[in-house]
Amino acid sequence: MTPEALAAVIREAIGHLADSDALQVDVPSEVHVERPRSRDHGDYATNAAMALAKSAGLPPRAIAELIARALQSVPGIAQAEVAGPGFINIRLDSAASGEVARQAVEQGQAYGRGSTLAGRTINVEFISANPTGPLHLGHTRWAAVGDAIARVLAAAGAAVTTEFYVNDRGVQMDRFGASVLAAATGQPIPEDGYHGGYIVDLAAEVVAEEPQLLELPAEERLAGFRESAYRRQLGQQQQVLALFRTHFDVWSSERALHESNAVEHGFEELRSHGHVFTADGAVWLRTTDFGDDKDRVLVKADGEYTYFASDTAYYVNKRERGFDLCIYLLGADHHGYVNRLRAVAACNGDAMETVEVLIGQMVKITRGGQEVKLSKRAGTIVTLEELVDEVGVDAARYSLIRYPVDSPLTLDLEVISQRTNDNPVFYVQYAHARISSVLRNAADLGIDWRTAAFDPGLLTQEREGELLASIAGYPRVVASAAELREPHRIARYLEELATAYHRFYDTCRVLPRSDESLTQTHIARLWLCAASRQVIANGLGLLGVSAPERM
RNA sequence: GCGCCCGUAGCUCAACGGAUAGAGCAACCGGUUUCUACCCGGUCGGUUGGGGGUUCGAGUCCCUCCGGGCGCGCCA
């Protein structure tokens, strides 16, 4: 029995009590079931009685008594007793606990997937870097976390589209082009240009492969270099992201937005809602109608569109493509955008909740405790590529996802490339490899556990119970990670699951020793192993981290 | 000045408003002569930055102060 199933049972019990007038309450839509820290408090505990006390006008313990008595007759529940201020502590019988092993094995990759977000059509936009340089560490955090969020949302039943918005228009692109051209022709790179070493490499590449560009008249030459370098740089970003296992369904170009007239179209939509006005020769969006500090300019007095104009049109475009939720992942240096983005939604006649902005704090990186400075302009940058080269995709992804994004993060390159428990990705992966080995050995011994009768009631050891409970908790972890947009919960959970497995393995012999014959207990433990492995693989899959069969 | 985020063990960090605030690392002590020891067990370690409040119950919610990060363009 999973905690969700138990919660449903408790809710049902409360419903019966309410129907029979034993208790005058509204049946709560959600019943909270938790795994108590201390096993003395049972397998699970619920605070339902305490939560109902106020509306029922009865002391929590009295309500708890009623519910507990009802639960005692439920199949699978071995014991239900009132404790403390009104908790109900519940003990399952071992067969009911053990059934989740069967569920996990039989459901396979589907185990843990849910439907809490079914019907939602969600756009997740992240990274959206300028195509004027390699992706650096901040982008890398989003590459890992954004991708994991998308996977987790999908696991909760949402239809998810991941999207990368390419800022390929405007002054930065011109500076980029000018920088590459300067490098190609031996001129000093402009003060306001890009000075990274990669500019020189790009310039050399362009010259080698498109020497004819050098022959063009000045203006066309500049444009030629800009476009060529842009294509190459974007291609490089795409290639590195693919290597990093971060997939985007849609690459959306700011330039294309303008060329397809989507910007003007977006303005019309907003105008029809009455939030566009003209002042001082500029066109504005009245975002202050919806909580922004100040109104924002869409078209400057000189006729140029602002960056915000594209953002606004892009939002309208997303809505027209059918997304009912637009999630943006932004760096902390962009948190000033939150209010105006939400205001854009409201100006479009949408609920402000249609826009959800996740703010990620900065990532610092150290090597052996010493900070590695990041500066895109100065060229001493740690790029996504360099990080992966140094620590590998699995360690990089896992380390970046493992922490909530709203706190600043410091990663030490030495630590996350070591195979210590400072670097738990290996700990989790090792559990998977270890189980794989056991299952291989079982096959070698000719044990066909899958078709043998599985008696979950034989899993009565304390550590078997802990492991089963951990497995049973997985679907809820996925659901809450999706609801809270916090994939780090998956990682933390996997570490606990791996611990539970290692502890189980330490005390419970799975396979028969050479002088032993095969028993039902061996079979039951093999099911437990297979279930554990399935859940680890599913969880790592949500993080985009591999689940190796051997290490 | 205004706004957002953060402050938890020596370090890096967890903890749907729930019971005695937890892991890993570091330090120290143990465990494998048969399934992967990249593992397991134990010891040490805390006024959750300070102070108020809300309630059956606060690391978590509210107020305030202190400390740190980031942002406040007709820039992108």
XYZ file of C-alpha atoms (C1' of nucleotides) in Angstrom:
627
model
C 0.000 0.000 0.000
C 1.381 3.396 -0.959
C 0.860 6.510 1.168
C -1.573 7.795 -1.453
C -3.633 4.641 -1.229
C -3.620 4.920 2.532
C -4.663 8.564 2.358
C -7.576 7.554 0.161
C -8.583 4.904 2.680
C -8.471 7.400 5.534
C -10.477 9.883 3.557
C -13.043 7.218 2.870
C -13.220 6.355 6.555
C -13.840 9.996 7.415
C -16.537 10.053 4.760
C -18.333 7.132 6.387
C -18.129 8.786 9.781
C -19.559 11.976 8.362
C -22.369 10.088 6.634
C -23.306 8.323 9.823
C -23.366 11.582 11.762
C -20.684 10.280 14.094
C -18.680 13.256 13.001
C -19.948 16.544 11.636
C -17.282 17.691 9.227
C -16.648 18.266 5.582
C -14.527 15.478 4.212
C -11.128 17.044 3.518
C -10.008 17.005 -0.087
C -6.556 15.967 0.975
C -5.458 13.858 3.875
C -1.884 14.172 4.958
C -0.035 10.921 5.489
C 3.591 10.933 6.491
C 6.311 8.521 7.291
C 7.169 9.154 10.946
C 10.799 9.570 11.792
C 10.560 7.085 14.576
C 9.376 3.571 13.788
C 7.750 3.554 17.231
C 5.153 5.748 15.610
C 4.194 3.118 13.085
C 4.699 2.824 9.370
C 2.637 5.889 8.645
C 0.953 8.637 10.596
C -1.769 11.089 9.781
C -2.686 14.395 11.348
C -6.171 14.289 9.845
C -7.890 14.369 13.225
C -5.992 17.471 14.309
C -6.811 19.192 11.078
C -10.510 18.431 11.551
C -10.676 19.381 15.224
C -11.619 22.988 14.705
C -14.429 22.481 12.212
C -15.813 19.480 14.102
C -15.751 21.269 17.415
C -14.287 18.212 19.092
C -10.934 17.544 20.710
C -8.431 16.101 18.234
C -7.922 12.923 20.206
C -11.650 12.164 20.239
C -11.806 12.439 16.465
C -8.653 10.411 16.157
C -10.255 7.628 18.194
C -13.199 7.474 15.816
C -11.027 7.359 12.733
C -8.577 4.893 14.210
C -11.362 2.506 15.125
C -12.688 2.656 11.570
C -9.238 2.012 10.133
C -8.651 -1.071 12.222
C -11.064 -3.044 10.104
C -9.465 -2.063 6.803
C -7.664 -4.925 5.057
C -3.922 -4.396 5.029
C -3.923 -2.218 8.113
C -2.520 -4.168 11.020
C -2.901 -1.491 13.644
C -4.138 2.063 14.035
C -3.696 3.899 17.288
C -3.983 7.411 18.612
C -0.852 9.107 19.828
C 0.325 12.431 21.154
C -1.890 15.417 20.456
C -4.064 13.463 18.000
C -1.849 11.726 15.501
C -3.057 8.388 14.227
C -0.186 5.973 13.935
C -0.743 3.213 11.443
C 1.014 -0.069 10.941
C 0.500 -2.025 7.740
C 0.728 -5.759 7.572
C 3.804 -6.882 5.703
C 1.893 -8.321 2.770
C 0.231 -4.993 2.137
C 3.573 -3.209 2.385
C 5.252 -5.708 0.112
C 2.741 -5.334 -2.665
C 4.435 -2.151 -3.866
C 7.394 -4.224 -4.973
C 5.097 -6.035 -7.357
C 3.572 -2.748 -8.504
C 6.939 -1.165 -9.197
C 8.155 -4.161 -11.175
C 4.975 -4.628 -13.134
C 4.492 -0.962 -13.921
C 8.136 -0.596 -14.887
C 8.936 2.810 -16.305
C 5.404 3.925 -15.590
C 5.835 3.445 -11.845
C 5.813 6.876 -10.246
C 4.176 8.637 -13.139
C 0.971 10.358 -12.210
C -1.862 12.481 -13.457
C -1.812 15.448 -11.096
C -0.968 17.729 -14.024
C -3.008 15.909 -16.627
C -4.666 18.309 -19.021
C -2.090 21.047 -18.532
C -0.192 22.242 -21.578
C 3.008 23.745 -20.327
C 5.756 25.693 -22.020
C 9.088 25.661 -20.233
C 11.548 28.233 -21.490
C 15.081 28.195 -20.207
C 18.643 29.233 -20.935
C 17.663 31.519 -23.835
C 21.212 32.783 -24.078
C 22.517 35.249 -26.616
C 24.155 33.363 -29.480
C 27.233 35.463 -28.969
C 29.356 33.052 -26.990
C 29.570 29.679 -25.369
C 27.139 28.670 -22.642
C 28.601 29.271 -19.236
C 27.960 27.981 -15.785
C 24.758 29.881 -15.115
C 23.290 28.530 -18.315
C 24.468 25.100 -17.322
C 22.496 25.156 -14.111
C 19.392 25.926 -16.114
C 20.229 23.361 -18.744
C 20.207 20.677 -16.083
C 17.394 21.984 -13.912
C 15.138 23.151 -16.728
C 15.404 19.855 -18.500
C 14.696 17.983 -15.273
C 11.698 20.184 -14.533
C 10.307 19.451 -17.970
C 10.759 15.726 -17.449
C 9.166 15.885 -14.014
C 6.193 17.886 -15.241
C 5.681 15.364 -17.999
C 5.860 12.546 -15.456
C 3.026 14.233 -13.599
C 0.908 14.061 -16.712
C 1.415 17.480 -18.285
C 1.982 18.008 -21.995
C 5.313 19.806 -21.939
C 7.201 21.737 -24.593
C 10.731 22.913 -23.887
C 11.818 26.044 -25.604
C 15.013 28.015 -26.142
C 14.569 31.628 -27.144
C 17.449 32.834 -29.259
C 18.211 36.523 -28.799
C 19.530 36.924 -32.295
C 18.546 40.514 -32.841
C 19.805 43.869 -31.689
C 22.926 45.642 -30.595
C 24.629 42.651 -28.993
C 24.570 40.780 -32.274
C 26.205 43.712 -34.064
C 28.907 43.935 -31.422
C 29.435 40.228 -31.733
C 29.770 40.450 -35.515
C 32.121 43.391 -35.273
C 34.272 41.540 -32.781
C 34.631 38.477 -34.962
C 35.372 40.592 -38.007
C 37.989 42.549 -36.110
C 39.636 39.348 -34.974
C 39.562 38.027 -38.531
C 41.223 41.077 -39.987
C 43.789 41.636 -37.295
C 42.103 44.741 -35.964
C 41.787 45.394 -32.252
C 38.469 44.203 -30.889
C 36.157 47.147 -30.117
C 35.954 48.264 -26.512
C 32.291 47.308 -26.271
C 32.788 44.030 -28.120
C 33.422 40.488 -27.006
C 36.910 39.684 -25.902
C 36.832 35.975 -25.187
C 39.325 33.684 -26.799
C 36.504 31.915 -28.594
C 36.072 35.009 -30.781
C 39.483 34.427 -32.285
C 38.639 30.775 -32.914
C 35.349 31.689 -34.529
C 37.061 34.265 -36.709
C 39.631 31.736 -37.859
C 36.902 29.254 -38.653
C 34.909 31.747 -40.680
C 37.976 32.858 -42.615
C 39.003 29.280 -43.331
C 35.618 28.121 -44.515
C 34.193 31.281 -46.061
C 37.176 33.288 -47.269
C 35.012 35.004 -49.865
C 33.392 37.022 -47.059
C 36.595 39.024 -46.757
C 36.189 40.274 -50.305
C 32.818 41.909 -49.680
C 32.291 45.643 -49.286
C 32.595 46.815 -45.686
C 28.949 46.768 -44.715
C 28.146 43.416 -46.295
C 31.336 41.994 -44.912
C 30.299 42.914 -41.414
C 26.874 41.370 -41.920
C 28.437 38.319 -43.484
C 30.732 37.736 -40.561
C 27.957 38.373 -38.099
C 25.663 35.848 -39.732
C 28.288 33.224 -40.200
C 29.556 33.563 -36.660
C 26.000 33.521 -35.367
C 25.217 30.271 -37.177
C 28.371 28.674 -35.880
C 27.942 29.863 -32.338
C 24.316 28.770 -32.187
C 25.308 25.443 -33.673
C 27.960 25.085 -31.017
C 25.419 25.784 -28.256
C 23.045 23.241 -29.733
C 25.745 20.659 -30.028
C 26.906 21.133 -26.447
C 23.367 20.966 -25.121
C 22.748 17.747 -26.995
C 25.900 16.376 -25.446
C 24.531 17.472 -22.078
C 21.309 15.534 -22.814
C 19.230 18.678 -22.706
C 16.716 18.604 -25.483
C 14.667 21.531 -26.732
C 11.483 20.917 -28.645
C 11.509 24.415 -30.059
C 14.300 26.843 -30.880
C 12.607 30.174 -31.198
C 14.281 33.110 -32.871
C 13.671 36.683 -31.785
C 14.489 37.801 -35.270
C 11.916 35.449 -36.766
C 9.356 36.857 -34.386
C 9.888 40.285 -35.938
C 10.122 39.046 -39.507
C 6.886 37.098 -39.252
C 5.118 40.181 -37.997
C 4.362 38.423 -34.735
C 5.509 41.481 -32.821
C 3.010 43.811 -34.419
C 0.378 41.131 -34.075
C 1.149 40.839 -30.376
C 0.789 44.584 -29.970
C -2.621 44.450 -31.573
C -3.751 41.816 -29.144
C -2.600 43.892 -26.209
C -4.042 47.043 -27.701
C -7.411 45.325 -27.926
C -7.253 44.774 -24.191
C -6.604 48.458 -23.673
C -3.232 48.461 -21.994
C -1.142 50.031 -24.751
C -0.650 53.795 -24.892
C 1.572 56.415 -26.478
C 3.544 59.016 -24.542
C 6.657 61.100 -25.205
C 6.803 59.689 -28.706
C 7.099 56.116 -27.459
C 4.664 53.234 -27.290
C 4.127 51.811 -23.820
C 2.524 48.873 -22.112
C 0.706 49.884 -18.953
C 2.139 47.126 -16.769
C 1.475 49.198 -13.660
C -2.154 48.152 -14.052
C -0.970 44.805 -12.754
C 1.574 45.427 -10.073
C 4.682 46.436 -11.996
C 6.742 49.342 -10.623
C 6.594 51.358 -13.795
C 5.169 51.171 -17.271
C 7.392 49.642 -19.914
C 8.344 50.905 -23.338
C 7.566 48.710 -26.317
C 8.677 51.037 -29.102
C 11.213 53.735 -28.402
C 10.803 57.311 -29.587
C 13.322 56.580 -32.357
C 11.069 53.835 -33.685
C 13.205 50.935 -32.466
C 11.572 48.047 -30.709
C 12.756 47.281 -27.232
C 13.780 43.878 -26.040
C 10.655 43.884 -23.935
C 8.573 44.268 -27.108
C 9.842 40.912 -28.314
C 9.216 39.322 -24.941
C 5.682 40.574 -24.951
C 4.942 39.375 -28.452
C 6.603 36.085 -27.673
C 4.243 35.576 -24.779
C 1.203 36.245 -26.959
C 2.653 33.834 -29.472
C 3.017 31.119 -26.858
C -0.567 31.549 -25.777
C -1.744 31.317 -29.364
C 0.135 28.075 -29.653
C -2.083 26.728 -26.907
C 0.011 26.787 -23.748
C -2.007 27.371 -20.600
C 1.074 27.786 -18.462
C 4.301 29.514 -19.426
C 7.210 28.800 -17.144
C 10.320 30.950 -17.423
C 13.584 30.064 -15.801
C 15.662 33.162 -15.254
C 18.886 34.016 -13.511
C 18.825 36.092 -10.347
C 20.168 39.045 -12.309
C 16.860 39.084 -14.171
C 14.530 38.907 -11.212
C 13.448 42.454 -11.955
C 11.590 40.936 -14.908
C 9.210 38.880 -12.881
C 6.596 41.546 -12.281
C 6.575 42.831 -15.823
C 6.303 39.350 -17.307
C 3.361 38.549 -15.108
C 1.870 41.889 -15.989
C 2.181 41.009 -19.661
C -0.028 38.002 -19.046
C -2.576 40.160 -17.292
C -2.422 42.770 -20.067
C -3.264 39.968 -22.462
C -6.366 39.208 -20.454
C -4.888 36.104 -18.829
C -4.649 35.177 -15.197
C -1.323 36.289 -13.847
C -0.629 32.701 -12.833
C -0.335 31.864 -16.501
C 3.202 33.117 -16.178
C 5.408 31.462 -13.654
C 8.954 32.660 -13.226
C 11.552 30.600 -11.454
C 14.572 32.535 -10.323
C 17.842 30.705 -10.075
C 20.595 32.066 -7.912
C 24.153 32.241 -9.086
C 26.531 29.350 -9.306
C 30.037 29.740 -8.081
C 32.672 27.259 -8.887
C 35.806 26.380 -7.025
C 38.656 24.061 -7.677
C 40.205 22.672 -4.561
C 38.481 25.363 -2.531
C 39.749 28.238 -4.649
C 37.259 30.260 -6.611
C 37.348 30.120 -10.373
C 36.241 33.521 -11.609
C 33.605 33.846 -14.262
C 33.542 36.669 -16.676
C 32.148 36.253 -20.124
C 33.616 39.476 -21.363
C 37.061 38.878 -19.978
C 37.158 35.471 -21.535
C 38.153 33.556 -18.420
C 34.968 31.602 -18.295
C 33.941 28.206 -17.198
C 31.728 26.912 -19.943
C 29.254 24.092 -19.991
C 31.639 22.221 -22.209
C 34.564 22.669 -19.848
C 32.512 21.531 -16.898
C 31.429 18.403 -18.713
C 34.972 17.697 -19.874
C 36.171 17.915 -16.322
C 33.486 16.046 -14.394
C 31.281 14.281 -16.925
C 27.648 14.759 -17.850
C 26.190 12.663 -15.043
C 28.084 14.349 -12.240
C 27.516 17.812 -13.675
C 23.788 17.346 -14.154
C 23.242 15.680 -10.843
C 25.279 18.214 -8.876
C 23.404 21.094 -10.423
C 19.979 19.569 -9.909
C 20.558 18.360 -6.387
C 20.086 21.767 -4.780
C 17.051 24.033 -4.775
C 17.610 26.779 -7.322
C 16.660 29.660 -5.069
C 19.808 29.481 -3.049
C 23.243 30.314 -4.363
C 25.361 27.303 -5.115
C 29.037 26.634 -4.836
C 30.407 23.604 -6.608
C 33.906 22.364 -6.236
C 35.225 20.744 -9.371
C 37.460 18.414 -7.441
C 34.667 17.298 -5.172
C 32.110 16.580 -7.866
C 34.521 14.574 -9.913
C 35.518 12.426 -6.953
C 33.719 9.236 -6.184
C 32.898 10.080 -2.632
C 29.633 10.633 -0.907
C 30.238 14.323 -1.270
C 29.238 13.486 -4.756
C 26.151 11.360 -4.294
C 25.528 10.664 -7.956
C 27.939 7.767 -7.715
C 26.329 6.515 -4.557
C 22.961 6.322 -6.277
C 24.361 4.912 -9.472
C 26.304 2.357 -7.509
C 23.132 1.073 -5.910
C 21.722 0.574 -9.388
C 24.839 -1.236 -10.568
C 24.905 -3.342 -7.458
C 21.340 -4.494 -7.929
C 21.982 -5.148 -11.583
C 24.799 -7.413 -10.557
C 22.621 -9.336 -8.139
C 19.977 -9.817 -10.792
C 22.601 -10.964 -13.282
C 23.852 -13.487 -10.777
C 20.307 -14.681 -10.200
C 19.925 -15.254 -13.911
C 23.244 -17.088 -13.990
C 21.951 -19.370 -11.250
C 18.924 -20.065 -13.373
C 16.554 -18.350 -10.967
C 13.485 -17.114 -12.764
C 12.078 -14.920 -10.023
C 9.671 -13.153 -12.349
C 7.552 -16.190 -13.031
C 7.971 -17.639 -9.547
C 5.264 -16.945 -7.005
C 5.979 -13.734 -5.099
C 4.830 -13.701 -1.503
C 5.198 -10.115 -0.268
C 4.326 -11.225 3.236
C 7.798 -12.743 3.541
C 9.439 -9.319 3.536
C 9.278 -8.841 7.264
C 12.788 -7.668 8.134
C 13.056 -4.130 9.405
C 15.298 -3.083 6.548
C 13.045 -4.729 4.025
C 10.222 -2.670 5.443
C 12.245 0.526 5.185
C 13.121 -0.201 1.606
C 9.518 -0.987 0.707
C 8.357 2.217 2.327
C 10.911 4.162 0.335
C 9.733 2.561 -2.887
C 6.133 3.276 -1.951
C 7.009 6.927 -1.414
C 8.311 7.502 -4.920
C 5.077 8.471 -6.700
C 4.423 11.142 -4.142
C 7.939 12.540 -4.523
C 7.422 12.840 -8.259
C 4.094 14.572 -7.766
C 5.469 17.079 -5.290
C 8.587 17.732 -7.371
C 6.279 18.560 -10.262
C 3.904 20.667 -8.245
C 6.684 22.672 -6.627
C 8.901 22.672 -9.747
C 11.662 21.271 -7.570
C 13.495 18.412 -9.216
C 16.073 18.409 -6.444
C 13.517 16.437 -4.464
C 14.001 13.539 -6.831
C 17.735 13.548 -6.218
C 17.332 13.721 -2.461
C 14.823 10.954 -2.580
C 17.101 8.743 -4.652
C 19.844 9.178 -2.092
C 17.506 7.952 0.613
C 16.352 5.080 -1.528
C 19.936 4.097 -2.285
C 20.733 4.199 1.416
C 17.733 2.021 2.162
C 18.893 -0.444 -0.462
C 22.477 -0.584 0.759
C 21.269 -1.120 4.307
C 18.966 -3.877 3.153
C 21.739 -5.477 1.176
C 24.027 -5.311 4.173
C 21.781 -7.458 6.344
C 19.601 -9.424 3.969
C 21.189 -12.071 1.815
C 19.377 -12.030 -1.498
C 20.665 -15.092 -3.366
C 21.015 -18.570 -1.938
C 24.543 -19.403 -0.860
C 26.210 -22.352 -2.487
C 25.029 -24.756 0.170
C 21.507 -23.386 0.275
C 18.477 -24.174 -1.779
C 16.201 -21.582 -3.254
C 13.386 -20.446 -0.977
C 10.372 -18.183 -1.290
C 12.281 -15.592 0.707
C 15.011 -15.457 -1.929
C 12.343 -14.943 -4.548
C 10.641 -12.209 -2.549
C 13.941 -10.406 -2.059
C 14.678 -10.603 -5.761
C 11.380 -8.880 -6.411
C 12.373 -6.248 -3.903
C 15.716 -5.801 -5.662
C 14.069 -5.503 -9.041
C 11.595 -2.967 -7.704
C 14.418 -0.922 -6.169
C 16.353 -0.941 -9.374
C 13.317 0.121 -11.361
C 12.668 3.087 -9.125
C 16.291 4.200 -9.169
C 16.316 3.975 -12.943
C 13.052 5.893 -13.199
C 14.272 8.609 -10.852
C 17.633 9.011 -12.541
C 15.780 9.155 -15.825
C 13.848 12.179 -14.605
C 17.156 13.871 -13.879
C 18.687 12.907 -17.207
C 21.363 10.917 -15.422
C 22.380 7.462 -16.586
C 21.681 4.318 -14.595
C 24.689 2.067 -15.209
C 24.412 -1.706 -14.977
C 28.063 -2.036 -14.043
C 30.500 0.245 -12.295
C 16.181 54.562 -0.805
C 12.811 50.629 -3.027
C 12.207 45.409 -4.555
C 13.450 39.988 -4.886
C 16.388 35.855 -2.842
C 19.272 33.827 1.074
C 21.023 33.068 6.507
C 20.174 25.662 9.673
C 26.326 21.337 12.820
C 33.476 23.211 11.567
C 32.288 22.733 5.652
C 28.463 21.727 1.540
C 23.421 21.403 2.157
C 18.231 18.774 3.439
C 13.650 19.117 6.109
C 4.149 18.991 2.453
C 2.989 24.083 9.237
C 3.858 18.264 12.676
C 6.290 14.283 17.248
C 13.388 14.180 19.681
C 15.781 19.736 13.256
C 18.501 15.492 9.511
C 22.345 13.655 5.629
C 27.152 13.771 3.453
C 32.092 15.600 4.215
C 35.755 16.482 7.948
C 37.530 13.960 13.034
C 37.585 9.426 15.846
C 36.168 3.965 16.574
C 34.317 -0.548 14.402
C 32.372 -4.192 10.436
C 33.573 -8.095 4.552
C 37.729 -15.427 4.692
C 30.313 -16.213 -0.672
C 25.323 -11.815 -4.118
C 29.813 -5.160 -6.448
C 33.317 -2.439 0.685
C 32.138 3.067 -4.785
C 29.050 -0.482 1.081
C 27.321 -0.781 6.430
C 27.352 0.460 11.919
C 28.862 3.814 15.942
C 30.928 8.475 18.474
C 31.483 13.787 18.186
C 28.899 17.921 16.640
C 22.809 22.967 16.947
C 19.893 29.062 21.074
C 17.758 26.967 12.783
C 21.403 35.146 12.430
C 18.663 38.308 16.872
C 13.843 39.796 18.843
C 8.507 39.874 18.768
C 3.756 37.748 16.844
C -0.028 34.087 14.618
C -1.692 28.490 16.722
C -2.896 22.734 19.517
C 2.089 22.966 17.127
C 6.977 27.469 13.627
C 13.502 26.244 10.617
C 8.832 26.785 7.704
C 3.679 31.881 7.997
C 3.533 37.606 9.621
C 6.337 42.056 11.631
C 11.066 44.070 12.876
C 16.335 44.362 13.247
C 21.278 42.451 11.701
C 24.302 40.232 7.858
C 25.124 38.612 2.585
C 23.780 38.167 -2.894
C 21.165 40.377 -6.950
C 18.261 44.029 -9.324
C 15.955 48.910 -9.891
C 17.388 52.172 -18.421
C 13.151 54.764 -24.296
C 20.278 48.787 -22.547
C 20.253 43.778 -24.273
